[in-house]
Coordinates of C-alpha atoms and ligand atoms in Angstrom, one line a residue:
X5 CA -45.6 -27.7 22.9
X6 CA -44.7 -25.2 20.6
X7 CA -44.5 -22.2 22.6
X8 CA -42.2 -24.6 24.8
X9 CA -39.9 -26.3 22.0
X10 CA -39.0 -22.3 20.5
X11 CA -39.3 -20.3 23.8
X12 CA -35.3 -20.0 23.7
X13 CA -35.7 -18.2 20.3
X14 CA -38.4 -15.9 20.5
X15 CA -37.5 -15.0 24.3
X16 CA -36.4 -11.5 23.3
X17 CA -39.4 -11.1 21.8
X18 CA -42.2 -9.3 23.5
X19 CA -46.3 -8.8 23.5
X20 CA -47.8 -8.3 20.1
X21 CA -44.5 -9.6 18.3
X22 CA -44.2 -12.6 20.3
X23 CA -48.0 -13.5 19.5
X24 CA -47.2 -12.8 15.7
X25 CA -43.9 -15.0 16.2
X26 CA -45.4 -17.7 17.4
X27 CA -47.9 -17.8 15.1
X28 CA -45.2 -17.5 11.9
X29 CA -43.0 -20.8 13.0
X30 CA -44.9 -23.4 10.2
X31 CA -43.4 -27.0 10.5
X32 CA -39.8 -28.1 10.2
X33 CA -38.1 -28.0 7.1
X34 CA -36.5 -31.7 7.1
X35 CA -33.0 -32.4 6.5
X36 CA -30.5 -35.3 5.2
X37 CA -27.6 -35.5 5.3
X38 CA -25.4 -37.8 2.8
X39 CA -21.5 -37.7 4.6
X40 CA -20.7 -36.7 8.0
X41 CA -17.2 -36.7 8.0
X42 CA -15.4 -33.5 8.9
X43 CA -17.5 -31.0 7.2
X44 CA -20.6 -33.1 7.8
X45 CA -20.0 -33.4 11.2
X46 CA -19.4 -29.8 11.9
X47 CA -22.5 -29.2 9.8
X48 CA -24.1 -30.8 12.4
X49 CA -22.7 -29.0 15.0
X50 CA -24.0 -26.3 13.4
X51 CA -27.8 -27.2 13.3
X52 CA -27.7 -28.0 16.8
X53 CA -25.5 -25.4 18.2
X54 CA -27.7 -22.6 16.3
X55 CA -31.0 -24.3 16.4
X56 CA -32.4 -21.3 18.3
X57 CA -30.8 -18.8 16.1
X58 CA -31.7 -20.7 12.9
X59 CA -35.3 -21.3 13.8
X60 CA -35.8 -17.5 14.8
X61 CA -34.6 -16.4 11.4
X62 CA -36.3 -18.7 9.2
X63 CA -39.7 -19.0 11.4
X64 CA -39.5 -23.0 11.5
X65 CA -36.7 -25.0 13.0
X66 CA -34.6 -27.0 10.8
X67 CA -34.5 -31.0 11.6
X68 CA -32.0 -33.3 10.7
X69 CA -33.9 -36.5 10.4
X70 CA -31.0 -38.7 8.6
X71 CA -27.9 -39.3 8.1
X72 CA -26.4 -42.1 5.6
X73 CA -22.6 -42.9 6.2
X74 CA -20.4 -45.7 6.2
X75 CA -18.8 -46.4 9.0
X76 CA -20.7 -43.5 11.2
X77 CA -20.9 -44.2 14.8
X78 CA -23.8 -42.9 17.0
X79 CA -22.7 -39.9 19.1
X80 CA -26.1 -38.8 21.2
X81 CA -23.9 -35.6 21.9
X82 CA -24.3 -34.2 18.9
X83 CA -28.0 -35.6 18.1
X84 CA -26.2 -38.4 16.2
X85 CA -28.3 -40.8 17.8
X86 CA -28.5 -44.4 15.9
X87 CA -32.1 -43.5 14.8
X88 CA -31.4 -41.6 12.2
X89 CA -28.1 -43.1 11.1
X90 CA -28.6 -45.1 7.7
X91 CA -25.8 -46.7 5.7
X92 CA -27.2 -46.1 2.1
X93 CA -26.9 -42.9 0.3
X94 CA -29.4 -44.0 -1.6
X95 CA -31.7 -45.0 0.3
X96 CA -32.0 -41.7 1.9
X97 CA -33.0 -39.8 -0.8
X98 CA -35.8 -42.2 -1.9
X99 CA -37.3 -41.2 1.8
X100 CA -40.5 -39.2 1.6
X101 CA -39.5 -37.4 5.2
X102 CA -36.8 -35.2 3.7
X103 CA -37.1 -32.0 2.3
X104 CA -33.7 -31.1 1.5
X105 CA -30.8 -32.9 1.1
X106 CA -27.2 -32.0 1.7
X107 CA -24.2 -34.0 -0.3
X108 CA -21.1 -34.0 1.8
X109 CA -19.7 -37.4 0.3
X110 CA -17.7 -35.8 -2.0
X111 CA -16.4 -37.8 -5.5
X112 CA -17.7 -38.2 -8.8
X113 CA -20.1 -41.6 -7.3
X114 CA -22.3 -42.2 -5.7
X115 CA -22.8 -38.6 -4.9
X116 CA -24.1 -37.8 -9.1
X117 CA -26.7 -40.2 -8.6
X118 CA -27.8 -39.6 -5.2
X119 CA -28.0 -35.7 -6.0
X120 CA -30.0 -36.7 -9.6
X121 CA -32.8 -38.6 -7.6
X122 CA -33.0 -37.0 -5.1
X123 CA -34.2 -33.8 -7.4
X124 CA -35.8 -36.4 -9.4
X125 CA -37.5 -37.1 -6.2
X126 CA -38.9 -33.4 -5.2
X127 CA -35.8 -32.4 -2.7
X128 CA -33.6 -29.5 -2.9
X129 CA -30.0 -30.1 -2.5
X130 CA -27.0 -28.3 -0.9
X131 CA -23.7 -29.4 -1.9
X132 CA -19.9 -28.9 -1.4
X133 CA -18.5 -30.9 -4.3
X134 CA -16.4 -29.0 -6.4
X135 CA -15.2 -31.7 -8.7
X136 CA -18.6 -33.2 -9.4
X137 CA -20.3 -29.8 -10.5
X138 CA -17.1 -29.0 -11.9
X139 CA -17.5 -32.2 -14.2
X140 CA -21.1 -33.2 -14.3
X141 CA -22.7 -29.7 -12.9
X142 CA -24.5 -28.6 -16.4
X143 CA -26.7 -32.1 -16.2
X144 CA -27.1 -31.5 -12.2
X145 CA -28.4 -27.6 -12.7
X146 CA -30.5 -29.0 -15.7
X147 CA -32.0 -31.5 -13.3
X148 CA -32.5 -28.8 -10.8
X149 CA -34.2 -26.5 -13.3
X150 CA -36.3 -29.2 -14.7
X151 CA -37.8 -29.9 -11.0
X152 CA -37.9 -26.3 -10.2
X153 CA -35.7 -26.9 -7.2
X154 CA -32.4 -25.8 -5.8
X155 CA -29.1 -26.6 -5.8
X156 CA -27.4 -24.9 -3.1
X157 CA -23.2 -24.5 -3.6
X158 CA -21.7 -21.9 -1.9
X159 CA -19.0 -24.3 0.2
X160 CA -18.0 -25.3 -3.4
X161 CA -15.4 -22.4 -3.8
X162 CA -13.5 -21.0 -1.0
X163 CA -15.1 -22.6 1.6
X164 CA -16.7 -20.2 4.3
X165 CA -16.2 -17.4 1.7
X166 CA -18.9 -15.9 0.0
X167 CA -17.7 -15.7 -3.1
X168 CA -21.3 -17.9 -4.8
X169 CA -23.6 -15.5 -3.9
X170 CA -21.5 -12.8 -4.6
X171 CA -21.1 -13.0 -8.4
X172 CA -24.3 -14.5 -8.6
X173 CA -26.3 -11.4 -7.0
X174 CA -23.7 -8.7 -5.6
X175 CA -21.8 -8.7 -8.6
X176 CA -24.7 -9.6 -11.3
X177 CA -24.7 -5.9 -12.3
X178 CA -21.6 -5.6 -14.1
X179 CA -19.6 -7.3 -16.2
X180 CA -16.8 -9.4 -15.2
X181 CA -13.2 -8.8 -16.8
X182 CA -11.1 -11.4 -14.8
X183 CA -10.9 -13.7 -12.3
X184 CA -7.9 -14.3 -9.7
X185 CA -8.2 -16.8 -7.1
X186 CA -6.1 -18.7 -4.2
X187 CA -8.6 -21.2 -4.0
X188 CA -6.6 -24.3 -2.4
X189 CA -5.7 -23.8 1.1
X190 CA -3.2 -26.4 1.4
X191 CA -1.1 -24.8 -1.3
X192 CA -1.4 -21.4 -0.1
X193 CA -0.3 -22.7 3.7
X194 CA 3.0 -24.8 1.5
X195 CA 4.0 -22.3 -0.1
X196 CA 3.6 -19.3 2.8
X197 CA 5.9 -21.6 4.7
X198 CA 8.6 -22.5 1.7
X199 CA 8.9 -18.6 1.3
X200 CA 9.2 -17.7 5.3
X201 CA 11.1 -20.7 6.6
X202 CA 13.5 -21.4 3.3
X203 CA 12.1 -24.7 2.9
X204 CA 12.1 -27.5 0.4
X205 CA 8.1 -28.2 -0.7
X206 CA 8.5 -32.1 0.2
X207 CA 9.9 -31.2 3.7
X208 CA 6.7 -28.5 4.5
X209 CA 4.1 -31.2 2.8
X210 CA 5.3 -34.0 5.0
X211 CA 5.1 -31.9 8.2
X212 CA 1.3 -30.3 7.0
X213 CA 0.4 -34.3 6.8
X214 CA 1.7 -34.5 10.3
X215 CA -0.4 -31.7 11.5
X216 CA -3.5 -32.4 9.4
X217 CA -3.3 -29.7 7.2
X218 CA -2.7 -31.8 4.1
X219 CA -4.1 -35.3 3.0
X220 CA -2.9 -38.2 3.1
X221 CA -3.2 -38.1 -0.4
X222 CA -2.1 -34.4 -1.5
X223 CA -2.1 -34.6 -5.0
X224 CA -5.9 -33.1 -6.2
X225 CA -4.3 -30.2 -3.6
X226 CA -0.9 -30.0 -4.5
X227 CA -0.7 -30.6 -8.6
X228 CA -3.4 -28.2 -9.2
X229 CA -6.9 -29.8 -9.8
X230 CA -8.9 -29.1 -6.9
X231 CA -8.1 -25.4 -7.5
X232 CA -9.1 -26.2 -11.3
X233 CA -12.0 -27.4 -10.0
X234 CA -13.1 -24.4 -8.1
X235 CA -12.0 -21.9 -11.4
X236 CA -14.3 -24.1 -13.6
X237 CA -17.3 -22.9 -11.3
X238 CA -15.9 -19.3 -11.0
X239 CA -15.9 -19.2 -15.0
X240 CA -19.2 -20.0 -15.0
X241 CA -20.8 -17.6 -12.8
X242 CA -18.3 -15.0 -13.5
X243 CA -18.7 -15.4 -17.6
X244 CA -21.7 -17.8 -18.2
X245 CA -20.0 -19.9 -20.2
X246 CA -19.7 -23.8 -19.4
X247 CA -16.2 -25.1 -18.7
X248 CA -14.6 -28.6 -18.2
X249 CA -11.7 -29.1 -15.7
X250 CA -9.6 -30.8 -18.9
X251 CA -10.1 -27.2 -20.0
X252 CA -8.0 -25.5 -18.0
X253 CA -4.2 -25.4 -18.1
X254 CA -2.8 -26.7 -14.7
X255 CA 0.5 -26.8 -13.1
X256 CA 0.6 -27.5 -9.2
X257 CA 3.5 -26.8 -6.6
X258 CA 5.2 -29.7 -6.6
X259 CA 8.1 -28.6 -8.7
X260 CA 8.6 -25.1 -7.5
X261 CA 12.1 -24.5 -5.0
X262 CA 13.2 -22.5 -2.4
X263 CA 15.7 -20.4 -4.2
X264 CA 13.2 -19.4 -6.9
X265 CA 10.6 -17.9 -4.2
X266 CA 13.6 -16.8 -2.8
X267 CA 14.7 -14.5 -6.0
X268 CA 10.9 -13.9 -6.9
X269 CA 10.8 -12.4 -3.1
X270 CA 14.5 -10.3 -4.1
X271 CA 12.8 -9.3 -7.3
X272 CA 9.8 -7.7 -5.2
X273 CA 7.1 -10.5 -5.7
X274 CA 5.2 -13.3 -3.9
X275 CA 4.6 -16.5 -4.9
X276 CA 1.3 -18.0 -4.8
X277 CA -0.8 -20.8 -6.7
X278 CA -3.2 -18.6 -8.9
X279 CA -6.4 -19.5 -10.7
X280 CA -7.0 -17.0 -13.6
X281 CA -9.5 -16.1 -15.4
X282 CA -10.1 -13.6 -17.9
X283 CA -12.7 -12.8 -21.0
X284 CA -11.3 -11.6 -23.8
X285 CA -12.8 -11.0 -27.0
X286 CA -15.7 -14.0 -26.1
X287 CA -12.5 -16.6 -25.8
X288 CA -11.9 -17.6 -22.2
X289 CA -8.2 -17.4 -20.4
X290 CA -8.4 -20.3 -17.7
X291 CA -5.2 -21.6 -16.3
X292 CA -4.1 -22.5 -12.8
X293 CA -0.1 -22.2 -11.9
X294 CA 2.5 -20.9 -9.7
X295 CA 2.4 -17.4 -10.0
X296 CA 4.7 -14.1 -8.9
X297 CA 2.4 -11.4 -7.7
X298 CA 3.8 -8.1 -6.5
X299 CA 4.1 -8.0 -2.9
X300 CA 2.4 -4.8 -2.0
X301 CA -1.0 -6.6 -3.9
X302 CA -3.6 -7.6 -1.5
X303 CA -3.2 -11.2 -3.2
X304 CA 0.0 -11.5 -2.0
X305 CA -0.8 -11.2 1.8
X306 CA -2.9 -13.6 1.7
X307 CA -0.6 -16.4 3.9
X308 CA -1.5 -19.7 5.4
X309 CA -4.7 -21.9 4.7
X310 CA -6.7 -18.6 4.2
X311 CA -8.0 -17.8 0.4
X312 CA -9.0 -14.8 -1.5
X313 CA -10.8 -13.9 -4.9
X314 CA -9.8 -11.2 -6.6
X315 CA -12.6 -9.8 -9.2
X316 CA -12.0 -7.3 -11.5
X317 CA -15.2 -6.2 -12.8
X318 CA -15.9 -2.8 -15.3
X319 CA -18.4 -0.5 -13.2
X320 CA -16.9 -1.8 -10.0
X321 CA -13.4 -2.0 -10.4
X322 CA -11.4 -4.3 -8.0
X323 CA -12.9 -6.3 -5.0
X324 CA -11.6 -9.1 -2.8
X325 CA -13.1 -11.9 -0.8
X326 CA -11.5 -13.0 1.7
X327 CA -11.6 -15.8 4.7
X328 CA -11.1 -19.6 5.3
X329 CA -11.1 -21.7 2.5
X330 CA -11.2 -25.4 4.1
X331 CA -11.6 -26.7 7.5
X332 CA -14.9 -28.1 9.4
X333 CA -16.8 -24.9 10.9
X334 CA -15.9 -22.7 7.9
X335 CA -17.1 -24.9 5.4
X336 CA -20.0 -25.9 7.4
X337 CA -21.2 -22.3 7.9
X338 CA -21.6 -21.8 3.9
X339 CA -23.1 -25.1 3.8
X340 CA -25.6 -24.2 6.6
X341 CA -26.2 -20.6 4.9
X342 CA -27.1 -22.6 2.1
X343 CA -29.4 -24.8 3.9
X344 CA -31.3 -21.3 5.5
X345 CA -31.9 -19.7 2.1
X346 CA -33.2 -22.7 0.5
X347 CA -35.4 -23.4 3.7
X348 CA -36.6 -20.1 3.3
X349 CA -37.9 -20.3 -0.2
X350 CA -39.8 -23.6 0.5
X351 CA -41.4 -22.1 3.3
X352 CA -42.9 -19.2 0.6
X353 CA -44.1 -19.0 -2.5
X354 CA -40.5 -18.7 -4.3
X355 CA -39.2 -22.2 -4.6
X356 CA -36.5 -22.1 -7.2
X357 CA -33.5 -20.7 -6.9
X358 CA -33.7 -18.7 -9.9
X359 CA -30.2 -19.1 -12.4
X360 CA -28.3 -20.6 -9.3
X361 CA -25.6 -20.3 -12.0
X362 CA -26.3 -16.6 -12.6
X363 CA -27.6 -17.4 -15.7
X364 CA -30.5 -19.4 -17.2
X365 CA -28.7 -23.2 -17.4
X366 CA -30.0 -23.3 -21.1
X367 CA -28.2 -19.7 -22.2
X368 CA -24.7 -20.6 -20.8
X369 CA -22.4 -21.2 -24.0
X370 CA -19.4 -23.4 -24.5
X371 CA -16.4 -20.5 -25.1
X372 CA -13.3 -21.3 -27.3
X373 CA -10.7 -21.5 -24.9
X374 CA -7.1 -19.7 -25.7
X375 CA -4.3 -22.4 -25.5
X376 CA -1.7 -21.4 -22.8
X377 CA 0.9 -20.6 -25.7
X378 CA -1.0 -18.2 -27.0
X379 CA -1.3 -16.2 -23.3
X380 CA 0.7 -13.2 -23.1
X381 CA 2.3 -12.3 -19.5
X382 CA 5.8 -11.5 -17.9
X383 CA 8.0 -14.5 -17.1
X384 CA 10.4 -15.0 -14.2
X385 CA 13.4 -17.3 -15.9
X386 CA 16.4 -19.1 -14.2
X387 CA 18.9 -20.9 -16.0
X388 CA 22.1 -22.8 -14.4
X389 CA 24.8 -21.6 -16.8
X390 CA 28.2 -22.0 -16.5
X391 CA 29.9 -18.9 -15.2
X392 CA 32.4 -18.1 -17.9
X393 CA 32.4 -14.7 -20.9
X394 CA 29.7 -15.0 -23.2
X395 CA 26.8 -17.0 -21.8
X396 CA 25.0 -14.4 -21.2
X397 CA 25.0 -12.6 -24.1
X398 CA 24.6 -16.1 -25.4
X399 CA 20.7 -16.2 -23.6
X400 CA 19.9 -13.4 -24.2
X401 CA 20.5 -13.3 -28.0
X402 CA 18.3 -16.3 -28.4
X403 CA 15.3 -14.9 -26.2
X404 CA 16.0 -11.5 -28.8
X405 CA 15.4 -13.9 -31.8
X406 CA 12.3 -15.1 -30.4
X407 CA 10.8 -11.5 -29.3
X408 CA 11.3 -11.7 -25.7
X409 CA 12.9 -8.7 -23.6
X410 CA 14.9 -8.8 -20.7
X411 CA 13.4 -6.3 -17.9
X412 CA 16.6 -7.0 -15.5
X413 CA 18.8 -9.6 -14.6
X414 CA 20.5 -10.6 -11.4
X415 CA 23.5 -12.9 -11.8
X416 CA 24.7 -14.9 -8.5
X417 CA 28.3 -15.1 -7.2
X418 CA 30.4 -18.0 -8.6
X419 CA 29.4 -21.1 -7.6
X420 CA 32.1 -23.5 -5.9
X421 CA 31.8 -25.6 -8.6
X422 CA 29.3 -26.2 -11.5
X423 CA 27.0 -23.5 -12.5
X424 CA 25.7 -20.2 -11.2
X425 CA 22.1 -19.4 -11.1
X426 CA 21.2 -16.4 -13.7
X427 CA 17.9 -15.0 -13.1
X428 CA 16.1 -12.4 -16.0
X429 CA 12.6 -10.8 -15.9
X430 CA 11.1 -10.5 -19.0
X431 CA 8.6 -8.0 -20.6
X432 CA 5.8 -9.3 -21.4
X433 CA 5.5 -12.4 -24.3
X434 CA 3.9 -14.8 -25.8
X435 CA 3.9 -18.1 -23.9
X436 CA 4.7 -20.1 -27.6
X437 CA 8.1 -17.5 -28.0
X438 CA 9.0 -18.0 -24.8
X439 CA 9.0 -22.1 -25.0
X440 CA 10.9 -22.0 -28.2
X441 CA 13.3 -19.9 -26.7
X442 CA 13.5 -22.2 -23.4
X443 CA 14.4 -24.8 -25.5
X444 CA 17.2 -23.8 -27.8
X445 CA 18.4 -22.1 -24.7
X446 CA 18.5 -25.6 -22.7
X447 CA 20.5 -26.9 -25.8
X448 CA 23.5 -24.6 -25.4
X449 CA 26.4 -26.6 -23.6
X450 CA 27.1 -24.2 -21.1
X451 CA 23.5 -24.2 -19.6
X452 CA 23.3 -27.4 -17.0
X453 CA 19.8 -27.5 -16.1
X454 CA 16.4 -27.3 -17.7
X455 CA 15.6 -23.4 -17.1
X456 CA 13.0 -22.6 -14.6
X457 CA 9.9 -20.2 -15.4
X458 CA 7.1 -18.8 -13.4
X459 CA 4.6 -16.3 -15.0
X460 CA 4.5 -13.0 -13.6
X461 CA 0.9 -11.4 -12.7
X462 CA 2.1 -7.4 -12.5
X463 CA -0.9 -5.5 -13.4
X464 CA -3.5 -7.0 -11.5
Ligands
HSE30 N1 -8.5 -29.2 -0.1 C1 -9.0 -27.8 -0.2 C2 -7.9 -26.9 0.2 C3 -10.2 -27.5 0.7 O1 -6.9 -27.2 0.6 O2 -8.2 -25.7 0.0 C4 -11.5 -28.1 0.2 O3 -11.9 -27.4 -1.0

């Protein structure tokens, strides 16, 4: 029965290996599964299109023996078969048939307490959920710690991209200086498509909904917090300290225009949702906005749904990571990789996934964070001034009082009527001068409009 159930994987094997082979595959290391919606569902793909592949490199297959949905319909295609559908999350983690379970609900509840007991309960876990580990992930590790079991994460951030395992073990050598991420597919796709088609954001949203690269509901994408998410996790791994999304200073899309990524584009940059992170001094940088990046940087050709890290780090220097971000068979092959190396360590002696944080749970440190006035960077300003002698030298004298200097300026031609866009680069400032500059500058009758910044990322 054996030799027959694994003769697909060990049929390139021959004589004395095959014996050995045989002899090495050990029972199947039992899965549940909590979710199958898109990632869930191409998770399962996964399992069953791989099982050969899967089974050869761990030396026991992998057997999904539940799955607890909702609404979950049985599709015998795909091994879905109403056997092992359940409805309760809950009740699928109390089983005593499952070894490891993986979390694809997603949300704060009931995935917290489904992932609690079921480590409570002796199983390892593989999740995807950015915003419960970035909100709750210190008592989940603890948990995991506690039980001497895994928590597996790598779909978490970035999706397919291995950027978990790479600061946790590639990485783990050096010392991390900063952190630069497009994290949020959706954005990255808006955006790419605002700056090559001219487009208002609303108009490019609306047609991503249409084509099922946005959500229904964009707003976690588009205003910034699935991306803070993901940075709170980064932080963590990158600089071992412990940080809460409420943390990090975040500014989505939503507000950005055309003519802006336009100019930024004139001016020689890109425009792309960033989340930053640097160390400096012990006090953590964390903030996630629109942000002009030079266009020769590899950051910057980074179009579409795809998403890159940028790490610098001392000994190393720069590195990328780069690949899908979102989407069913990307996502699922992190969460399957994850799957395979906890597997693995059930199936020896090494259980635990030592410091799955890349640190000891109990040694990461709360950081003081630095307020976003106090960040210092290069700023992108437009202001809708009436275009008459003196408003310019009007600006610019108030950004002079408050320390800011003007790298260049490009005035546009006179507007039919009303005001003319005037668009400065500054040298780099302090966030607080530039505000109080922004504002006594939006009190001066001949400006018309609340001035526009974006922060500049030069030297990166
Ligand atoms: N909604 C995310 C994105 C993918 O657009 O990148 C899941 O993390």
């Amino acid at each position: 029965m054996k030799a027959l159930l694994y003769k697909s994987a060990t049929k390139q094997i021959t004589g004395e290996a095959k014996a050995l082979a045989f002899e090495s595959f050990s029972r199947p290391v039992r899965i549940g599964l909590l979710g199958c919606g898109t990632v869930g569902t191409g998770v399962v793909k996964l399992l069953r299109k791989n099982a050969d592949l899967l089974a050869r490199k761990l030396g026991a297959p992998l057997k999904l023996v539940a799955v607890a949905d909702r609404s979950l319909k049985p599709q015998p295609e795909l091994g879905l078969t109403s056997s092992i559908i359940i409805r309760d999350p809950l009740e699928l983690v109390a089983r005593d048939d499952i070894d490891i379970v993986v979390e694809l609900l997603g949300g704060r509840e009931p995935a917290r307490t489904a992932i609690l007991k079921a480590l409570a309960s002796g199983k390892d876990v593989v999740t995807a959920n950015k915003a419960l580990l970035a909100e709750d992930g210190e008592r989940i590790f603890r948990a995991a710690a506690e039980h001497q079991l895994a928590v597996g994460f790598e779909a978490s951030v970035g999706g397919g991209v291995p950027i978990i395992r790479t600061l946790r073990e590639a990485l783990a050598g050096d010392r991390q200086r900063a952190v630069y991420g497009i994290v949020n597919g959706t954005c990255n796709y808006i955006l790419t498509r605002m700056s090559e088609e001219g487009k208002e954001f609303s108009e490019v949203l609306k047609q991503a909904q249409r084509q099922g690269l946005a959500e229904a509901d964009p707003t976690l994408d588009v205003e910034g917090h699935d991306a803070a998410h993901k940075l709170c996790i980064l932080v963590t791994l990158a600089f071992g300290v412990l940080l809460k999304p409420k943390q990090v200073y975040t500014q989505g899309i939503t507000a950005l225009e055309p003519q802006d990524i336009a100019c930024a584009r004139e001016l020689g940059f890109a425009v792309k949702l960033l989340a930053i992170a640097k160390e400096d001094n012990g006090a953590i940088e964390a903030r996630v906005h629109p942000t002009m990046t030079p266009v020769s940087h590899l950051l910057s050709s980074v179009k579409g749904a795809f998403n890159a890290i940028y790490i610098q780090s001392e000994a190393l220097g720069s590195s990328m990571y780069f690949g899908l971000g979102a989407g069913q068979m990307p996502t699922a092959s992190a969460v399957v990789a994850d799957i395979l190396e906890i597997a693995r360590r059930r199936l020896t002696a090494t259980r635990l996934v030592a410091s799955p944080l890349g640190y000891p749970v109990q040694t990461l440190r709360a950081a003081p964070v630095k307020p976003i006035e106090e960040i210092v960077c290069q700023y992108y300003l437009r202001f809708m001034a009436a275009d008459q002698p003196g408003v310019l030298g009007k600006i610019a004298s108030i950004l002079g009082r408050h320390r800011i200097s003007i790298a260049s300026v490009i005035q546009r031609e006179r507007a039919t009527v009303g005001a003319v866009p005037v668009i400065m680069r500054t040298h780099e400032a302090r966030e607080k001068n530039l505000r109080m500059a922004l504002r006594e500058i939006q009190r001066l009758s001949v400006v018309k409009a609340p001035p526009v910044f974006i922060r500049i990322e030069e030297n990166l």
